[in-house]
C-alpha cells in the first residue's frame, strides 16, 4: 500500500503553506498526502484534523518548535519530521530548502518496505489524583500560581520515594534530554546529549536551592506542592492543570515515545542556534 503522509503548516505562515503545497506536488502519486484543516482551507484542498494523522507513516511539521510540539501532542503516534521555519528550530532538523528532497527520499524508502528513519525519544507522563497531562516532549513544570516576588509555592521533590529537595520556589521542572536545551537551560539546568537515557530535575528560583539533578530514565519523580495559592502543572508550555494545595504530581517516562524522523542533527552545532 502507498505510504500515508500528513503535512501540518504553521497557522498563518504563507511560506509554510507554500512548502506544504510543494511537498504534496513532489510526492505525487507515490504517497497518500493529507494536509491539516487550516492549511487545507488556504490551499483549497480538503484538510483533516491533525489528530487524524496519528496513524500516518510520517507527519511533516513545518514551522517552529511550537508547531512541532503541537504536532507531537496531537499525532505523536506517527514519526514526525520537523522543517524549520522558526527562530530556534531545535526540534526541526531539516532546513526548508532540503524539505522536499528529504520527504521524497523517506517516502521512497517506505515504499521499499523500510521503516521511516529517525530516532526514538522519551516523553514524560505527569499525573495527579484522577487526571493526567498530555505527554511532554520537553518538560513538565509544576509552579505556583504566579512567578516572581510574592508568588511561587513550597515544593518538595522526592525521587523514587527519597527526598532530594524542599524549598519555596517559583517552580520545579522535570525535563527529558530533548527538553534540556529549552526551559531547563534558561533555569540553569544542564545540557544532556540526546543519546543519554536520563531525566533532569531543576528548581526555578528556589530560596534554598539544590544543584540540578540528573537521574536515570526509570526514576519516579514526585512533586508535592503546598502553600496558600495552589499552582499549575504544565506539559510543554501548553497543556495545563490547575492544582489546589496540597497537591502531588507524579512524573515518569511515558509508555509512548515519539520518533523524530529524518537525519540526525549535530547536537553541538545546533546549540549555536540558542546563542
Ligand atoms: N524561559 C524559557 O526559556 C521558556 C519559557 C517558557 C517556555 N519555554 C519552552 O517553550 C516550550 C513551548 O514552546 P512554544 O513554542 O509553545 O512556546 P514559546 O514560543 O514561548 O517557545 C519558547 C522558546 O523555546 C524554544 N524551544 C522549544 N523547545 C525547545 C527545545 N527542545 N530546545 C531548544 N529550544 C526549544 C522555542 O524555539 C522558543 O524559542 C516549552 O516546552 C518550554 O521548554 C521556555
Ligand atoms: N496548522 C495548525 N493548525 C492548528 N493550530 C496550529 C497550526 N499551526 C500552529 N498552530 C498553533 O500554534 C502553536 C505553535 O505555533 P507558534 O506560533 O507558537 O510558533 P512556533 O512554531 O513556535 O514558531 P516560532 O519559532 O516562529 O515562534 C501550536 O501550539 C498550535 O496551537
Short mmCIF file of C-alpha atoms and ligand atoms in Angstrom, two decimals:
data_model
loop_
_atom_site.label_atom_id
_atom_site.label_comp_id
_atom_site.label_asym_id
_atom_site.label_seq_id
_atom_site.Cartn_x
_atom_site.Cartn_y
_atom_site.Cartn_z
CA UNK A 1 0.00 0.00 0.00
CA UNK A 2 1.17 3.58 -0.72
CA UNK A 3 2.68 5.35 2.31
CA UNK A 4 0.46 7.94 4.00
CA UNK A 5 1.85 11.31 4.98
CA UNK A 6 0.31 14.15 6.96
CA UNK A 7 1.56 17.71 6.49
CA UNK A 8 0.99 20.44 9.11
CA UNK A 9 1.98 24.01 8.21
CA UNK A 10 2.24 26.70 10.89
CA UNK A 11 -1.02 28.58 11.05
CA UNK A 12 -0.93 31.93 9.22
CA UNK A 13 2.54 31.32 7.74
CA UNK A 14 2.45 31.75 3.93
CA UNK A 15 5.90 30.24 3.48
CA UNK A 16 4.97 27.13 5.47
CA UNK A 17 1.75 26.72 3.49
CA UNK A 18 3.57 27.11 0.16
CA UNK A 19 6.11 24.48 1.22
CA UNK A 20 3.25 22.14 2.20
CA UNK A 21 1.86 22.54 -1.36
CA UNK A 22 5.31 21.80 -2.87
CA UNK A 23 5.63 18.61 -0.81
CA UNK A 24 2.15 17.41 -1.87
CA UNK A 25 3.10 18.03 -5.50
CA UNK A 26 6.53 16.39 -5.23
CA UNK A 27 5.31 13.13 -3.68
CA UNK A 28 2.54 12.99 -6.32
CA UNK A 29 1.06 9.53 -6.64
CA UNK A 30 3.83 7.89 -4.58
CA UNK A 31 2.03 8.61 -1.29
CA UNK A 32 -1.41 9.49 0.04
CA UNK A 33 -0.76 13.04 1.32
CA UNK A 34 -3.16 15.00 3.54
CA UNK A 35 -2.78 18.50 4.98
CA UNK A 36 -4.21 19.93 8.24
CA UNK A 37 -7.57 21.72 8.15
CA UNK A 38 -6.20 25.29 8.31
CA UNK A 39 -3.70 24.62 5.54
CA UNK A 40 -6.38 22.84 3.51
CA UNK A 41 -8.52 25.95 3.73
CA UNK A 42 -5.71 28.14 2.34
CA UNK A 43 -4.67 25.66 -0.37
CA UNK A 44 -8.27 24.94 -1.34
CA UNK A 45 -7.88 21.23 -0.55
CA UNK A 46 -9.79 19.13 1.92
CA UNK A 47 -7.84 19.13 5.21
CA UNK A 48 -8.02 16.69 8.13
CA UNK A 49 -7.68 17.30 11.89
CA UNK A 50 -4.04 16.92 13.00
CA UNK A 51 -5.13 14.20 15.46
CA UNK A 52 -6.32 12.10 12.50
CA UNK A 53 -2.68 11.95 11.27
CA UNK A 54 -1.58 9.78 14.22
CA UNK A 55 -1.84 6.64 12.03
CA UNK A 56 0.20 8.07 9.13
CA UNK A 57 3.59 6.64 8.13
CA UNK A 58 5.05 10.15 8.51
CA UNK A 59 3.88 13.60 9.63
CA UNK A 60 5.77 16.67 8.40
CA UNK A 61 5.67 19.68 10.75
CA UNK A 62 6.56 22.97 9.02
CA UNK A 63 7.11 25.83 11.46
CA UNK A 64 8.97 26.47 14.70
CA UNK A 65 9.47 24.34 17.80
CA UNK A 66 5.96 25.27 18.99
CA UNK A 67 4.43 23.76 15.86
CA UNK A 68 6.49 20.57 16.32
CA UNK A 69 5.33 20.26 19.96
CA UNK A 70 1.72 20.80 18.83
CA UNK A 71 2.04 18.03 16.21
CA UNK A 72 3.62 15.70 18.79
CA UNK A 73 0.73 16.35 21.18
CA UNK A 74 -1.93 15.71 18.56
CA UNK A 75 -0.35 13.00 16.38
CA UNK A 76 2.64 11.67 18.38
CA UNK A 77 1.90 8.09 17.31
CA UNK A 78 3.47 8.85 13.90
CA UNK A 79 7.15 9.64 13.16
CA UNK A 80 7.48 13.45 12.86
CA UNK A 81 9.81 15.29 10.50
CA UNK A 82 10.37 18.91 11.59
CA UNK A 83 11.07 21.52 8.91
CA UNK A 84 12.47 24.65 10.48
CA UNK A 85 10.78 27.95 9.68
CA UNK A 86 11.05 29.24 13.25
CA UNK A 87 13.74 31.20 15.05
CA UNK A 88 15.40 28.41 17.05
CA UNK A 89 14.11 25.22 15.44
CA UNK A 90 15.95 22.88 17.76
CA UNK A 91 13.42 20.10 17.21
CA UNK A 92 13.33 20.69 13.47
CA UNK A 93 16.38 19.08 11.87
CA UNK A 94 15.57 19.89 8.25
CA UNK A 95 16.12 23.25 6.52
CA UNK A 96 13.29 24.45 4.21
CA UNK A 97 15.50 24.07 1.10
CA UNK A 98 16.06 20.38 1.90
CA UNK A 99 12.46 19.58 2.90
CA UNK A 100 11.05 18.33 -0.42
CA UNK A 101 14.07 16.12 -1.12
CA UNK A 102 14.05 14.65 2.40
CA UNK A 103 10.33 13.79 2.30
CA UNK A 104 10.60 12.28 -1.20
CA UNK A 105 13.51 10.12 -0.04
CA UNK A 106 11.69 8.93 3.13
CA UNK A 107 8.61 8.09 1.03
CA UNK A 108 10.77 6.11 -1.44
CA UNK A 109 12.34 4.13 1.44
CA UNK A 110 8.90 3.42 2.89
CA UNK A 111 7.69 2.16 -0.50
CA UNK A 112 10.60 -0.31 -0.40
CA UNK A 113 9.25 -1.59 2.94
CA UNK A 114 11.85 0.24 5.09
CA UNK A 115 10.73 1.81 8.36
CA UNK A 116 10.90 5.63 8.48
CA UNK A 117 14.44 6.53 9.58
CA UNK A 118 14.68 8.56 12.77
CA UNK A 119 15.46 8.46 16.47
CA UNK A 120 13.08 7.45 19.23
CA UNK A 121 12.93 9.91 22.14
CA UNK A 122 11.23 9.60 25.51
CA UNK A 123 8.24 11.65 26.58
CA UNK A 124 7.09 12.36 30.14
CA UNK A 125 3.80 11.38 31.76
CA UNK A 126 2.54 13.64 34.58
CA UNK A 127 -0.44 12.65 36.68
CA UNK A 128 -2.29 13.53 39.86
CA UNK A 129 -5.48 12.39 41.57
CA UNK A 130 -7.82 11.47 38.69
CA UNK A 131 -6.03 13.45 35.95
CA UNK A 132 -3.15 13.17 33.51
CA UNK A 133 -1.46 15.75 31.24
CA UNK A 134 -0.70 15.23 27.54
CA UNK A 135 2.73 13.52 27.29
CA UNK A 136 5.61 16.05 27.26
CA UNK A 137 8.44 16.01 24.71
CA UNK A 138 10.37 18.79 26.50
CA UNK A 139 9.34 19.10 30.15
CA UNK A 140 6.71 19.07 32.87
CA UNK A 141 6.67 22.19 35.06
CA UNK A 142 4.94 22.48 38.42
CA UNK A 143 4.81 26.08 39.57
CA UNK A 144 2.98 28.40 41.93
CA UNK A 145 0.01 30.49 40.89
CA UNK A 146 2.36 33.17 39.53
CA UNK A 147 6.11 33.66 39.14
CA UNK A 148 8.28 36.28 40.87
CA UNK A 149 8.26 38.17 44.15
CA UNK A 150 5.39 37.15 46.44
CA UNK A 151 4.45 34.23 44.13
CA UNK A 152 5.73 30.66 43.93
CA UNK A 153 4.96 27.77 46.26
CA UNK A 154 6.58 25.36 48.69
CA UNK A 155 7.60 22.32 46.62
CA UNK A 156 9.04 19.08 47.96
CA UNK A 157 10.82 16.83 45.42
CA UNK A 158 11.07 13.07 46.01
CA UNK A 159 12.97 10.74 43.67
CA UNK A 160 11.99 7.06 43.91
CA UNK A 161 10.45 7.85 47.31
CA UNK A 162 13.58 9.56 48.70
CA UNK A 163 13.59 13.27 49.47
CA UNK A 164 16.01 15.25 47.27
CA UNK A 165 14.97 18.85 47.94
CA UNK A 166 12.32 21.00 49.56
CA UNK A 167 12.12 24.75 49.15
CA UNK A 168 9.97 27.69 48.34
CA UNK A 169 10.46 28.21 44.58
CA UNK A 170 8.81 29.72 41.52
CA UNK A 171 8.50 26.12 40.35
CA UNK A 172 10.25 22.85 39.58
CA UNK A 173 10.76 21.36 36.15
CA UNK A 174 11.40 17.79 35.06
CA UNK A 175 12.96 17.69 31.58
CA UNK A 176 13.78 14.99 29.04
CA UNK A 177 17.18 15.09 27.27
CA UNK A 178 15.28 16.65 24.31
CA UNK A 179 13.92 19.39 26.58
CA UNK A 180 17.24 20.00 28.35
CA UNK A 181 18.04 22.72 25.77
CA UNK A 182 14.72 24.54 26.30
CA UNK A 183 13.18 25.92 29.53
CA UNK A 184 15.55 23.75 31.62
CA UNK A 185 18.59 25.55 30.21
CA UNK A 186 17.11 29.01 30.96
CA UNK A 187 16.64 27.93 34.59
CA UNK A 188 20.28 26.84 34.98
CA UNK A 189 19.80 23.11 34.32
CA UNK A 190 22.40 21.00 32.46
CA UNK A 191 22.55 20.08 28.79
CA UNK A 192 22.00 16.36 28.19
CA UNK A 193 23.23 14.72 24.97
CA UNK A 194 20.29 13.09 23.14
CA UNK A 195 21.86 9.61 23.36
CA UNK A 196 21.72 9.61 27.19
CA UNK A 197 18.72 7.99 28.90
CA UNK A 198 18.02 10.42 31.74
CA UNK A 199 15.64 12.84 33.42
CA UNK A 200 16.67 16.25 34.73
CA UNK A 201 15.11 17.92 37.78
CA UNK A 202 15.71 21.67 38.06
CA UNK A 203 14.31 24.08 40.65
CA UNK A 204 13.25 27.52 39.44
CA UNK A 205 14.45 30.40 41.64
CA UNK A 206 14.41 28.37 44.88
CA UNK A 207 15.14 30.16 48.16
CA UNK A 208 17.04 27.08 49.43
CA UNK A 209 18.28 25.62 46.16
CA UNK A 210 19.86 22.26 45.48
CA UNK A 211 22.04 21.81 42.36
CA UNK A 212 20.04 20.44 39.38
CA UNK A 213 19.78 16.65 39.37
CA UNK A 214 20.37 14.20 36.51
CA UNK A 215 18.74 10.86 37.31
CA UNK A 216 18.08 7.66 35.37
CA UNK A 217 15.15 7.45 32.98
CA UNK A 218 13.43 4.81 35.16
CA UNK A 219 13.07 7.28 38.07
CA UNK A 220 9.69 8.22 39.54
CA UNK A 221 9.66 11.90 40.49
CA UNK A 222 7.08 13.17 42.97
CA UNK A 223 6.47 16.90 43.28
CA UNK A 224 4.39 17.88 46.32
CA UNK A 225 3.11 21.46 46.24
CA UNK A 226 1.85 23.28 49.34
CA UNK A 227 1.11 26.94 50.09
CA UNK A 228 -1.98 29.13 50.17
CA UNK A 229 -2.42 29.79 46.45
CA UNK A 230 -2.03 26.39 44.76
CA UNK A 231 -0.46 26.38 41.32
CA UNK A 232 -0.28 24.62 37.95
CA UNK A 233 1.20 21.52 36.32
CA UNK A 234 2.10 22.20 32.66
CA UNK A 235 3.26 19.91 29.83
CA UNK A 236 5.42 21.52 27.09
CA UNK A 237 4.22 25.00 28.00
CA UNK A 238 0.69 24.49 26.63
CA UNK A 239 -1.28 21.68 28.28
CA UNK A 240 -2.03 22.73 31.87
CA UNK A 241 -3.87 21.62 35.00
CA UNK A 242 -4.78 23.86 37.94
CA UNK A 243 -3.54 22.49 41.30
CA UNK A 244 -5.34 23.11 44.61
CA UNK A 245 -2.95 22.92 47.53
CA UNK A 246 -1.77 20.47 48.78
CA UNK A 247 -1.23 18.55 45.52
CA UNK A 248 1.08 15.75 44.45
CA UNK A 249 2.19 15.38 40.83
CA UNK A 250 3.95 12.17 39.76
CA UNK A 251 6.27 12.38 36.74
CA UNK A 252 7.93 9.45 34.92
CA UNK A 253 8.87 8.41 31.40
CA UNK A 254 5.69 7.70 29.39
CA UNK A 255 4.97 4.39 27.66
CA UNK A 256 4.63 6.14 24.29
CA UNK A 257 7.85 7.75 23.00
CA UNK A 258 7.92 9.71 19.72
CA UNK A 259 10.09 9.18 16.66
CA UNK A 260 11.85 12.29 15.33
CA UNK A 261 12.22 11.42 11.65
CA UNK A 262 14.98 12.41 9.26
CA UNK A 263 18.70 12.93 9.55
CA UNK A 264 20.31 13.04 12.98
CA UNK A 265 21.43 16.63 13.59
CA UNK A 266 24.78 17.66 15.07
CA UNK A 267 23.91 18.43 18.72
CA UNK A 268 26.81 20.80 19.34
CA UNK A 269 26.25 22.69 16.08
CA UNK A 270 22.56 23.01 16.96
CA UNK A 271 23.50 24.60 20.29
CA UNK A 272 24.83 27.59 18.38
CA UNK A 273 21.21 28.40 17.46
CA UNK A 274 20.49 29.10 21.12
CA UNK A 275 23.07 31.89 21.45
N1 LIG B 1 12.30 30.90 29.62
C1 LIG B 1 12.25 29.93 28.72
O1 LIG B 1 13.26 29.51 28.16
C2 LIG B 1 10.93 29.30 28.39
C3 LIG B 1 9.76 29.78 28.95
C4 LIG B 1 8.56 29.14 28.62
C5 LIG B 1 8.58 28.06 27.74
N2 LIG B 1 9.75 27.64 27.21
C6 LIG B 1 9.80 26.48 26.31
O2 LIG B 1 8.86 26.60 25.28
C7 LIG B 1 8.29 25.34 25.04
C8 LIG B 1 6.95 25.57 24.41
O3 LIG B 1 7.23 26.05 23.12
P1 LIG B 1 6.28 27.11 22.41
O4 LIG B 1 6.84 27.41 21.07
O5 LIG B 1 4.88 26.63 22.54
O6 LIG B 1 6.47 28.38 23.34
P2 LIG B 1 7.37 29.63 23.05
O7 LIG B 1 7.01 30.18 21.70
O8 LIG B 1 7.27 30.53 24.23
O9 LIG B 1 8.82 28.96 22.95
C9 LIG B 1 9.87 29.36 23.74
C10 LIG B 1 11.20 29.08 23.04
O10 LIG B 1 11.63 27.75 23.36
C11 LIG B 1 12.25 27.20 22.20
N3 LIG B 1 12.26 25.73 22.32
C12 LIG B 1 11.19 24.89 22.42
N4 LIG B 1 11.61 23.60 22.53
C13 LIG B 1 12.98 23.63 22.51
C14 LIG B 1 13.99 22.62 22.63
N5 LIG B 1 13.69 21.32 22.79
N6 LIG B 1 15.30 23.02 22.59
C15 LIG B 1 15.63 24.32 22.43
N7 LIG B 1 14.71 25.31 22.34
C16 LIG B 1 13.41 24.98 22.38
C17 LIG B 1 11.40 27.74 21.06
O11 LIG B 1 12.07 27.69 19.82
C18 LIG B 1 11.18 29.17 21.51
O12 LIG B 1 12.26 29.99 21.12
C19 LIG B 1 8.22 24.66 26.38
O13 LIG B 1 8.29 23.26 26.27
C20 LIG B 1 9.45 25.24 27.08
O14 LIG B 1 10.57 24.37 27.02
C21 LIG B 1 10.92 28.23 27.51
N1 LIG B 2 -1.84 24.16 11.27
C1 LIG B 2 -2.22 24.46 12.52
N2 LIG B 2 -3.47 24.16 12.93
C2 LIG B 2 -3.87 24.46 14.19
N3 LIG B 2 -3.10 25.08 15.12
C3 LIG B 2 -1.84 25.41 14.77
C4 LIG B 2 -1.34 25.11 13.46
N4 LIG B 2 -0.06 25.55 13.39
C5 LIG B 2 0.23 26.08 14.60
N5 LIG B 2 -0.85 26.00 15.43
C6 LIG B 2 -0.91 26.51 16.82
O1 LIG B 2 0.20 27.38 17.02
C7 LIG B 2 1.06 26.92 18.08
C8 LIG B 2 2.55 26.95 17.70
O2 LIG B 2 2.88 27.95 16.90
P1 LIG B 2 3.70 29.25 17.35
O3 LIG B 2 3.07 30.42 16.70
O4 LIG B 2 3.95 29.28 18.83
O5 LIG B 2 5.01 29.11 16.53
P2 LIG B 2 6.31 28.24 16.56
O6 LIG B 2 6.07 27.03 15.72
O7 LIG B 2 6.89 28.04 17.92
O8 LIG B 2 7.26 29.21 15.71
P3 LIG B 2 8.19 30.42 16.17
O9 LIG B 2 9.53 29.78 16.39
O10 LIG B 2 8.14 31.32 14.96
O11 LIG B 2 7.59 31.01 17.40
C9 LIG B 2 0.66 25.50 18.37
O12 LIG B 2 0.77 25.21 19.74
C10 LIG B 2 -0.79 25.41 17.87
O13 LIG B 2 -1.67 25.74 18.92
#
